[in-house]
């Protein structure tokens, strides 16, 4: 465990973060959620990389992690930020079982919820103040899946690589059709990470058909009577 982990997770949650790293390096590898080569670099490449996303999330926010997988970034965020209320949304049963066991083992049941399903299945059902995702899909497709989950004035915080700005430019025509303002790119983890974490922030538009499903070119609009409630 690197010394800088203390700065991200704090003294009180450091042991929880360490236990989570152990789970990823053991059960996570055995169950195929983490590649064996990732185990030696869990802290820098996964835990710290994900936890610093909290730098752009307001205090006490509700957060949903779409396609949570092994709990990244959702569980790392929850450990680093006890004030957040986090939902881990994951469609695969074997992954949700791991997440449920991890939440119980880490003592986070009062803060973290595991929900099995896909983002589009929650459209019109629930909303959160922040929707986050890591390496799930290209930005435009991700926005179409995730923005309907954002509450009024909420946002998508998508983890991307160093080419985040280029991806924003590529996705901008489609995002503009959704009524979005131009996304912003933020570099996180200064002074903590050797390589920064890049996120793209997309605010849910006040108006616009953010309930469209699927990828660009294949979306179908919902009937008007359903769209007004998403």
PDB file of C-alpha atoms in Angstrom:
ATOM      1  CA  UNK A   1       0.000   0.000   0.000  1.00  0.00           C
ATOM      2  CA  UNK A   2       1.563   3.317  -1.046  1.00  0.00           C
ATOM      3  CA  UNK A   3       1.907   6.064   1.546  1.00  0.00           C
ATOM      4  CA  UNK A   4      -0.198   8.430  -0.554  1.00  0.00           C
ATOM      5  CA  UNK A   5      -3.218   6.166  -0.036  1.00  0.00           C
ATOM      6  CA  UNK A   6      -3.560   7.781   3.385  1.00  0.00           C
ATOM      7  CA  UNK A   7      -4.147  11.151   1.721  1.00  0.00           C
ATOM      8  CA  UNK A   8      -6.951   9.777  -0.430  1.00  0.00           C
ATOM      9  CA  UNK A   9      -8.748   7.418   1.933  1.00  0.00           C
ATOM     10  CA  UNK A  10      -7.941   9.049   5.268  1.00  0.00           C
ATOM     11  CA  UNK A  11      -6.797   7.342   8.432  1.00  0.00           C
ATOM     12  CA  UNK A  12     -10.236   6.020   9.385  1.00  0.00           C
ATOM     13  CA  UNK A  13     -10.906   4.315   6.043  1.00  0.00           C
ATOM     14  CA  UNK A  14      -7.392   3.191   5.183  1.00  0.00           C
ATOM     15  CA  UNK A  15      -7.898  -0.302   6.597  1.00  0.00           C
ATOM     16  CA  UNK A  16     -11.146  -0.644   4.615  1.00  0.00           C
ATOM     17  CA  UNK A  17      -9.336   0.313   1.419  1.00  0.00           C
ATOM     18  CA  UNK A  18      -6.612  -2.218   2.188  1.00  0.00           C
ATOM     19  CA  UNK A  19      -9.181  -4.956   2.754  1.00  0.00           C
ATOM     20  CA  UNK A  20     -10.848  -4.093  -0.552  1.00  0.00           C
ATOM     21  CA  UNK A  21      -7.491  -4.315  -2.330  1.00  0.00           C
ATOM     22  CA  UNK A  22      -7.021  -7.779  -0.812  1.00  0.00           C
ATOM     23  CA  UNK A  23     -10.456  -8.864  -2.050  1.00  0.00           C
ATOM     24  CA  UNK A  24      -9.661  -7.678  -5.567  1.00  0.00           C
ATOM     25  CA  UNK A  25      -6.284  -9.410  -5.570  1.00  0.00           C
ATOM     26  CA  UNK A  26      -7.772 -12.721  -4.377  1.00  0.00           C
ATOM     27  CA  UNK A  27     -11.479 -13.299  -5.050  1.00  0.00           C
ATOM     28  CA  UNK A  28     -11.490 -10.649  -7.762  1.00  0.00           C
ATOM     29  CA  UNK A  29      -8.813 -12.504  -9.730  1.00  0.00           C
ATOM     30  CA  UNK A  30     -10.255 -15.972  -9.079  1.00  0.00           C
ATOM     31  CA  UNK A  31     -13.710 -14.863 -10.277  1.00  0.00           C
ATOM     32  CA  UNK A  32     -12.318 -13.162 -13.342  1.00  0.00           C
ATOM     33  CA  UNK A  33     -13.201  -9.601 -12.333  1.00  0.00           C
ATOM     34  CA  UNK A  34      -9.570  -8.479 -12.233  1.00  0.00           C
ATOM     35  CA  UNK A  35      -6.837  -9.778 -14.503  1.00  0.00           C
ATOM     36  CA  UNK A  36      -3.919 -11.508 -12.757  1.00  0.00           C
ATOM     37  CA  UNK A  37      -1.496  -8.919 -14.131  1.00  0.00           C
ATOM     38  CA  UNK A  38      -3.491  -6.143 -12.464  1.00  0.00           C
ATOM     39  CA  UNK A  39      -2.969  -7.423  -8.920  1.00  0.00           C
ATOM     40  CA  UNK A  40       0.497  -5.863  -8.403  1.00  0.00           C
ATOM     41  CA  UNK A  41      -0.751  -2.445  -9.529  1.00  0.00           C
ATOM     42  CA  UNK A  42      -4.160  -2.338  -7.885  1.00  0.00           C
ATOM     43  CA  UNK A  43      -3.491   0.794  -5.864  1.00  0.00           C
ATOM     44  CA  UNK A  44      -2.258   3.168  -8.550  1.00  0.00           C
ATOM     45  CA  UNK A  45      -4.181   1.815 -11.516  1.00  0.00           C
ATOM     46  CA  UNK A  46      -7.486   1.106  -9.795  1.00  0.00           C
ATOM     47  CA  UNK A  47      -8.142   2.170  -6.207  1.00  0.00           C
ATOM     48  CA  UNK A  48      -6.443   5.571  -6.119  1.00  0.00           C
ATOM     49  CA  UNK A  49      -7.234   6.231  -9.770  1.00  0.00           C
ATOM     50  CA  UNK A  50     -10.951   5.781  -9.021  1.00  0.00           C
ATOM     51  CA  UNK A  51     -11.108   7.333  -5.562  1.00  0.00           C
ATOM     52  CA  UNK A  52      -9.878  10.739  -6.772  1.00  0.00           C
ATOM     53  CA  UNK A  53     -13.056  11.071  -8.860  1.00  0.00           C
ATOM     54  CA  UNK A  54     -14.509  12.293  -5.582  1.00  0.00           C
ATOM     55  CA  UNK A  55     -12.693  15.579  -6.180  1.00  0.00           C
ATOM     56  CA  UNK A  56     -15.528  16.657  -8.499  1.00  0.00           C
ATOM     57  CA  UNK A  57     -18.463  15.215  -6.519  1.00  0.00           C
ATOM     58  CA  UNK A  58     -20.308  17.394  -4.038  1.00  0.00           C
ATOM     59  CA  UNK A  59     -20.720  16.523  -0.400  1.00  0.00           C
ATOM     60  CA  UNK A  60     -23.545  14.148   0.473  1.00  0.00           C
ATOM     61  CA  UNK A  61     -24.362  13.340  -3.160  1.00  0.00           C
ATOM     62  CA  UNK A  62     -26.136  10.239  -4.340  1.00  0.00           C
ATOM     63  CA  UNK A  63     -24.033   8.345  -6.885  1.00  0.00           C
ATOM     64  CA  UNK A  64     -24.726   5.441  -9.229  1.00  0.00           C
ATOM     65  CA  UNK A  65     -21.814   3.532 -10.745  1.00  0.00           C
ATOM     66  CA  UNK A  66     -23.006   2.128 -14.085  1.00  0.00           C
ATOM     67  CA  UNK A  67     -21.449  -1.164 -15.133  1.00  0.00           C
ATOM     68  CA  UNK A  68     -19.702  -1.377 -11.780  1.00  0.00           C
ATOM     69  CA  UNK A  69     -17.917  -4.686 -12.436  1.00  0.00           C
ATOM     70  CA  UNK A  70     -15.588  -5.230  -9.495  1.00  0.00           C
ATOM     71  CA  UNK A  71     -16.812  -2.012  -7.845  1.00  0.00           C
ATOM     72  CA  UNK A  72     -14.679   0.497  -9.700  1.00  0.00           C
ATOM     73  CA  UNK A  73     -15.063   3.370  -9.318  1.00  0.00           C
ATOM     74  CA  UNK A  74     -18.119   3.031  -7.029  1.00  0.00           C
ATOM     75  CA  UNK A  75     -16.653   1.112  -4.087  1.00  0.00           C
ATOM     76  CA  UNK A  76     -13.408   3.086  -4.126  1.00  0.00           C
ATOM     77  CA  UNK A  77     -15.460   6.299  -4.036  1.00  0.00           C
ATOM     78  CA  UNK A  78     -17.600   5.040  -1.183  1.00  0.00           C
ATOM     79  CA  UNK A  79     -14.543   4.130   0.882  1.00  0.00           C
ATOM     80  CA  UNK A  80     -12.846   7.470   0.277  1.00  0.00           C
ATOM     81  CA  UNK A  81     -16.048   9.489   0.783  1.00  0.00           C
ATOM     82  CA  UNK A  82     -18.218   8.221   3.657  1.00  0.00           C
ATOM     83  CA  UNK A  83     -20.642  11.108   3.015  1.00  0.00           C
ATOM     84  CA  UNK A  84     -21.705   9.688  -0.368  1.00  0.00           C
ATOM     85  CA  UNK A  85     -24.572   7.262  -0.908  1.00  0.00           C
ATOM     86  CA  UNK A  86     -23.514   4.889  -3.663  1.00  0.00           C
ATOM     87  CA  UNK A  87     -25.422   2.432  -5.850  1.00  0.00           C
ATOM     88  CA  UNK A  88     -23.434  -0.182  -7.773  1.00  0.00           C
ATOM     89  CA  UNK A  89     -25.414  -0.984 -10.932  1.00  0.00           C
ATOM     90  CA  UNK A  90     -24.229  -4.155 -12.655  1.00  0.00           C
ATOM     91  CA  UNK A  91     -26.113  -6.565 -14.972  1.00  0.00           C
ATOM     92  CA  UNK A  92     -24.067  -9.755 -14.498  1.00  0.00           C
ATOM     93  CA  UNK A  93     -25.039 -12.064 -11.637  1.00  0.00           C
ATOM     94  CA  UNK A  94     -21.512 -13.293 -10.850  1.00  0.00           C
ATOM     95  CA  UNK A  95     -20.363  -9.706 -10.479  1.00  0.00           C
ATOM     96  CA  UNK A  96     -23.276  -8.603  -8.326  1.00  0.00           C
ATOM     97  CA  UNK A  97     -22.637 -11.544  -6.025  1.00  0.00           C
ATOM     98  CA  UNK A  98     -19.037 -10.430  -5.609  1.00  0.00           C
ATOM     99  CA  UNK A  99     -20.161  -6.848  -4.977  1.00  0.00           C
ATOM    100  CA  UNK A 100     -22.726  -7.903  -2.376  1.00  0.00           C
ATOM    101  CA  UNK A 101     -20.128  -9.984  -0.549  1.00  0.00           C
ATOM    102  CA  UNK A 102     -17.598  -7.148  -0.736  1.00  0.00           C
ATOM    103  CA  UNK A 103     -20.046  -4.583   0.647  1.00  0.00           C
ATOM    104  CA  UNK A 104     -20.860  -6.894   3.544  1.00  0.00           C
ATOM    105  CA  UNK A 105     -17.214  -7.763   4.232  1.00  0.00           C
ATOM    106  CA  UNK A 106     -16.165  -4.105   4.165  1.00  0.00           C
ATOM    107  CA  UNK A 107     -18.975  -3.028   6.474  1.00  0.00           C
ATOM    108  CA  UNK A 108     -20.483  -0.642   3.936  1.00  0.00           C
ATOM    109  CA  UNK A 109     -24.060  -1.938   3.874  1.00  0.00           C
ATOM    110  CA  UNK A 110     -25.420   1.320   5.316  1.00  0.00           C
ATOM    111  CA  UNK A 111     -23.752   3.355   2.571  1.00  0.00           C
ATOM    112  CA  UNK A 112     -23.626   1.169  -0.530  1.00  0.00           C
ATOM    113  CA  UNK A 113     -26.421  -0.585  -2.430  1.00  0.00           C
ATOM    114  CA  UNK A 114     -25.913  -3.265  -5.082  1.00  0.00           C
ATOM    115  CA  UNK A 115     -28.491  -3.236  -7.865  1.00  0.00           C
ATOM    116  CA  UNK A 116     -28.549  -5.829 -10.620  1.00  0.00           C
ATOM    117  CA  UNK A 117     -29.599  -4.475 -14.006  1.00  0.00           C
ATOM    118  CA  UNK A 118     -28.724  -2.263 -16.943  1.00  0.00           C
ATOM    119  CA  UNK A 119     -28.807   1.504 -17.066  1.00  0.00           C
ATOM    120  CA  UNK A 120     -31.647   1.646 -19.592  1.00  0.00           C
ATOM    121  CA  UNK A 121     -33.829  -0.523 -17.348  1.00  0.00           C
ATOM    122  CA  UNK A 122     -33.738   2.230 -14.727  1.00  0.00           C
ATOM    123  CA  UNK A 123     -34.827   5.000 -17.104  1.00  0.00           C
ATOM    124  CA  UNK A 124     -37.860   6.685 -15.570  1.00  0.00           C
ATOM    125  CA  UNK A 125     -37.563   4.593 -12.400  1.00  0.00           C
ATOM    126  CA  UNK A 126     -34.830   6.202 -10.321  1.00  0.00           C
ATOM    127  CA  UNK A 127     -32.412   9.105 -10.490  1.00  0.00           C
ATOM    128  CA  UNK A 128     -29.157  10.018  -8.779  1.00  0.00           C
ATOM    129  CA  UNK A 129     -27.275  13.300  -8.480  1.00  0.00           C
ATOM    130  CA  UNK A 130     -24.128  11.848 -10.057  1.00  0.00           C
ATOM    131  CA  UNK A 131     -23.828   9.032 -12.584  1.00  0.00           C
ATOM    132  CA  UNK A 132     -20.352   7.636 -13.036  1.00  0.00           C
ATOM    133  CA  UNK A 133     -18.850   4.960 -15.241  1.00  0.00           C
ATOM    134  CA  UNK A 134     -15.425   3.631 -16.118  1.00  0.00           C
ATOM    135  CA  UNK A 135     -14.485   2.227 -19.526  1.00  0.00           C
ATOM    136  CA  UNK A 136     -18.076   1.261 -20.324  1.00  0.00           C
ATOM    137  CA  UNK A 137     -18.701   2.789 -23.759  1.00  0.00           C
ATOM    138  CA  UNK A 138     -17.821   5.707 -26.063  1.00  0.00           C
ATOM    139  CA  UNK A 139     -18.947   9.041 -24.647  1.00  0.00           C
ATOM    140  CA  UNK A 140     -22.018   9.671 -26.790  1.00  0.00           C
ATOM    141  CA  UNK A 141     -23.442   6.198 -26.253  1.00  0.00           C
ATOM    142  CA  UNK A 142     -22.621   6.426 -22.550  1.00  0.00           C
ATOM    143  CA  UNK A 143     -24.453   9.748 -22.279  1.00  0.00           C
ATOM    144  CA  UNK A 144     -27.561   8.266 -23.893  1.00  0.00           C
ATOM    145  CA  UNK A 145     -27.528   5.444 -21.364  1.00  0.00           C
ATOM    146  CA  UNK A 146     -26.629   7.490 -18.317  1.00  0.00           C
ATOM    147  CA  UNK A 147     -28.123  10.983 -18.548  1.00  0.00           C
ATOM    148  CA  UNK A 148     -31.686   9.698 -17.965  1.00  0.00           C
ATOM    149  CA  UNK A 149     -30.413   8.439 -14.592  1.00  0.00           C
ATOM    150  CA  UNK A 150     -29.219  11.904 -13.543  1.00  0.00           C
ATOM    151  CA  UNK A 151     -31.527  13.989 -11.400  1.00  0.00           C
ATOM    152  CA  UNK A 152     -32.363  17.574 -12.309  1.00  0.00           C
ATOM    153  CA  UNK A 153     -29.088  19.529 -12.427  1.00  0.00           C
ATOM    154  CA  UNK A 154     -27.246  16.227 -12.017  1.00  0.00           C
ATOM    155  CA  UNK A 155     -24.394  15.062 -14.206  1.00  0.00           C
ATOM    156  CA  UNK A 156     -22.505  12.202 -15.771  1.00  0.00           C
ATOM    157  CA  UNK A 157     -18.897  11.934 -14.591  1.00  0.00           C
ATOM    158  CA  UNK A 158     -17.244   9.544 -17.028  1.00  0.00           C
ATOM    159  CA  UNK A 159     -13.738   8.252 -16.428  1.00  0.00           C
ATOM    160  CA  UNK A 160     -11.697   8.495 -19.620  1.00  0.00           C
ATOM    161  CA  UNK A 161      -8.069   8.379 -20.685  1.00  0.00           C
ATOM    162  CA  UNK A 162      -5.666  11.122 -21.665  1.00  0.00           C
ATOM    163  CA  UNK A 163      -7.529  11.456 -24.983  1.00  0.00           C
ATOM    164  CA  UNK A 164     -10.659  12.664 -23.181  1.00  0.00           C
ATOM    165  CA  UNK A 165     -10.670  16.044 -24.922  1.00  0.00           C
ATOM    166  CA  UNK A 166     -10.532  14.396 -28.351  1.00  0.00           C
ATOM    167  CA  UNK A 167     -13.400  12.102 -27.405  1.00  0.00           C
ATOM    168  CA  UNK A 168     -15.458  15.120 -26.357  1.00  0.00           C
ATOM    169  CA  UNK A 169     -14.935  16.704 -29.766  1.00  0.00           C
ATOM    170  CA  UNK A 170     -15.979  13.512 -31.521  1.00  0.00           C
ATOM    171  CA  UNK A 171     -19.084  13.105 -29.380  1.00  0.00           C
ATOM    172  CA  UNK A 172     -20.097  16.771 -29.334  1.00  0.00           C
ATOM    173  CA  UNK A 173     -22.497  16.741 -32.340  1.00  0.00           C
ATOM    174  CA  UNK A 174     -24.534  13.935 -30.780  1.00  0.00           C
ATOM    175  CA  UNK A 175     -24.447  15.454 -27.308  1.00  0.00           C
ATOM    176  CA  UNK A 176     -25.618  18.767 -28.702  1.00  0.00           C
ATOM    177  CA  UNK A 177     -28.607  16.959 -30.221  1.00  0.00           C
ATOM    178  CA  UNK A 178     -29.490  15.757 -26.742  1.00  0.00           C
ATOM    179  CA  UNK A 179     -29.574  19.367 -25.554  1.00  0.00           C
ATOM    180  CA  UNK A 180     -26.350  19.111 -23.546  1.00  0.00           C
ATOM    181  CA  UNK A 181     -24.012  21.988 -22.874  1.00  0.00           C
ATOM    182  CA  UNK A 182     -20.443  21.343 -23.999  1.00  0.00           C
ATOM    183  CA  UNK A 183     -18.856  18.799 -21.633  1.00  0.00           C
ATOM    184  CA  UNK A 184     -15.864  19.764 -19.513  1.00  0.00           C
ATOM    185  CA  UNK A 185     -12.711  17.734 -18.999  1.00  0.00           C
ATOM    186  CA  UNK A 186     -11.026  17.601 -15.593  1.00  0.00           C
ATOM    187  CA  UNK A 187      -7.607  16.279 -14.612  1.00  0.00           C
ATOM    188  CA  UNK A 188      -7.698  14.749 -11.115  1.00  0.00           C
ATOM    189  CA  UNK A 189      -5.232  13.377  -8.601  1.00  0.00           C
ATOM    190  CA  UNK A 190      -2.590  16.104  -8.808  1.00  0.00           C
ATOM    191  CA  UNK A 191       0.154  15.462  -6.287  1.00  0.00           C
ATOM    192  CA  UNK A 192      -1.190  11.976  -5.575  1.00  0.00           C
ATOM    193  CA  UNK A 193      -1.100   9.954  -8.773  1.00  0.00           C
ATOM    194  CA  UNK A 194       1.873   9.392 -11.044  1.00  0.00           C
ATOM    195  CA  UNK A 195      -0.544   9.490 -13.981  1.00  0.00           C
ATOM    196  CA  UNK A 196      -3.637  11.666 -13.562  1.00  0.00           C
ATOM    197  CA  UNK A 197      -7.224  10.518 -13.764  1.00  0.00           C
ATOM    198  CA  UNK A 198      -9.218  12.190 -16.535  1.00  0.00           C
ATOM    199  CA  UNK A 199     -12.973  12.622 -16.333  1.00  0.00           C
ATOM    200  CA  UNK A 200     -15.532  14.106 -18.681  1.00  0.00           C
ATOM    201  CA  UNK A 201     -18.424  15.905 -16.993  1.00  0.00           C
ATOM    202  CA  UNK A 202     -21.740  16.100 -18.844  1.00  0.00           C
ATOM    203  CA  UNK A 203     -24.577  17.969 -17.130  1.00  0.00           C
ATOM    204  CA  UNK A 204     -28.072  16.648 -17.712  1.00  0.00           C
ATOM    205  CA  UNK A 205     -29.913  19.130 -19.934  1.00  0.00           C
ATOM    206  CA  UNK A 206     -32.917  20.867 -18.435  1.00  0.00           C
ATOM    207  CA  UNK A 207     -34.794  20.065 -21.624  1.00  0.00           C
ATOM    208  CA  UNK A 208     -34.202  17.489 -24.295  1.00  0.00           C
ATOM    209  CA  UNK A 209     -35.019  13.878 -24.967  1.00  0.00           C
ATOM    210  CA  UNK A 210     -32.402  12.363 -22.704  1.00  0.00           C
ATOM    211  CA  UNK A 211     -34.488   9.214 -22.500  1.00  0.00           C
ATOM    212  CA  UNK A 212     -33.323   7.970 -25.885  1.00  0.00           C
ATOM    213  CA  UNK A 213     -31.909   4.481 -25.702  1.00  0.00           C
ATOM    214  CA  UNK A 214     -29.131   2.679 -27.522  1.00  0.00           C
ATOM    215  CA  UNK A 215     -26.330   4.007 -29.665  1.00  0.00           C
ATOM    216  CA  UNK A 216     -26.299   6.792 -32.199  1.00  0.00           C
ATOM    217  CA  UNK A 217     -28.124   5.885 -35.382  1.00  0.00           C
ATOM    218  CA  UNK A 218     -30.228   3.158 -33.767  1.00  0.00           C
ATOM    219  CA  UNK A 219     -32.119   5.036 -31.059  1.00  0.00           C
ATOM    220  CA  UNK A 220     -35.845   5.066 -30.806  1.00  0.00           C
ATOM    221  CA  UNK A 221     -37.691   7.805 -29.031  1.00  0.00           C
ATOM    222  CA  UNK A 222     -40.019   6.917 -26.226  1.00  0.00           C
ATOM    223  CA  UNK A 223     -43.695   7.765 -26.563  1.00  0.00           C
ATOM    224  CA  UNK A 224     -44.377  11.317 -25.452  1.00  0.00           C
ATOM    225  CA  UNK A 225     -46.396  10.272 -22.392  1.00  0.00           C
ATOM    226  CA  UNK A 226     -43.357   8.362 -21.054  1.00  0.00           C
ATOM    227  CA  UNK A 227     -40.651  10.871 -21.944  1.00  0.00           C
ATOM    228  CA  UNK A 228     -42.042  13.637 -19.791  1.00  0.00           C
ATOM    229  CA  UNK A 229     -41.218  11.659 -16.630  1.00  0.00           C
ATOM    230  CA  UNK A 230     -37.569  10.762 -17.335  1.00  0.00           C
TER     231      UNK A 230
END
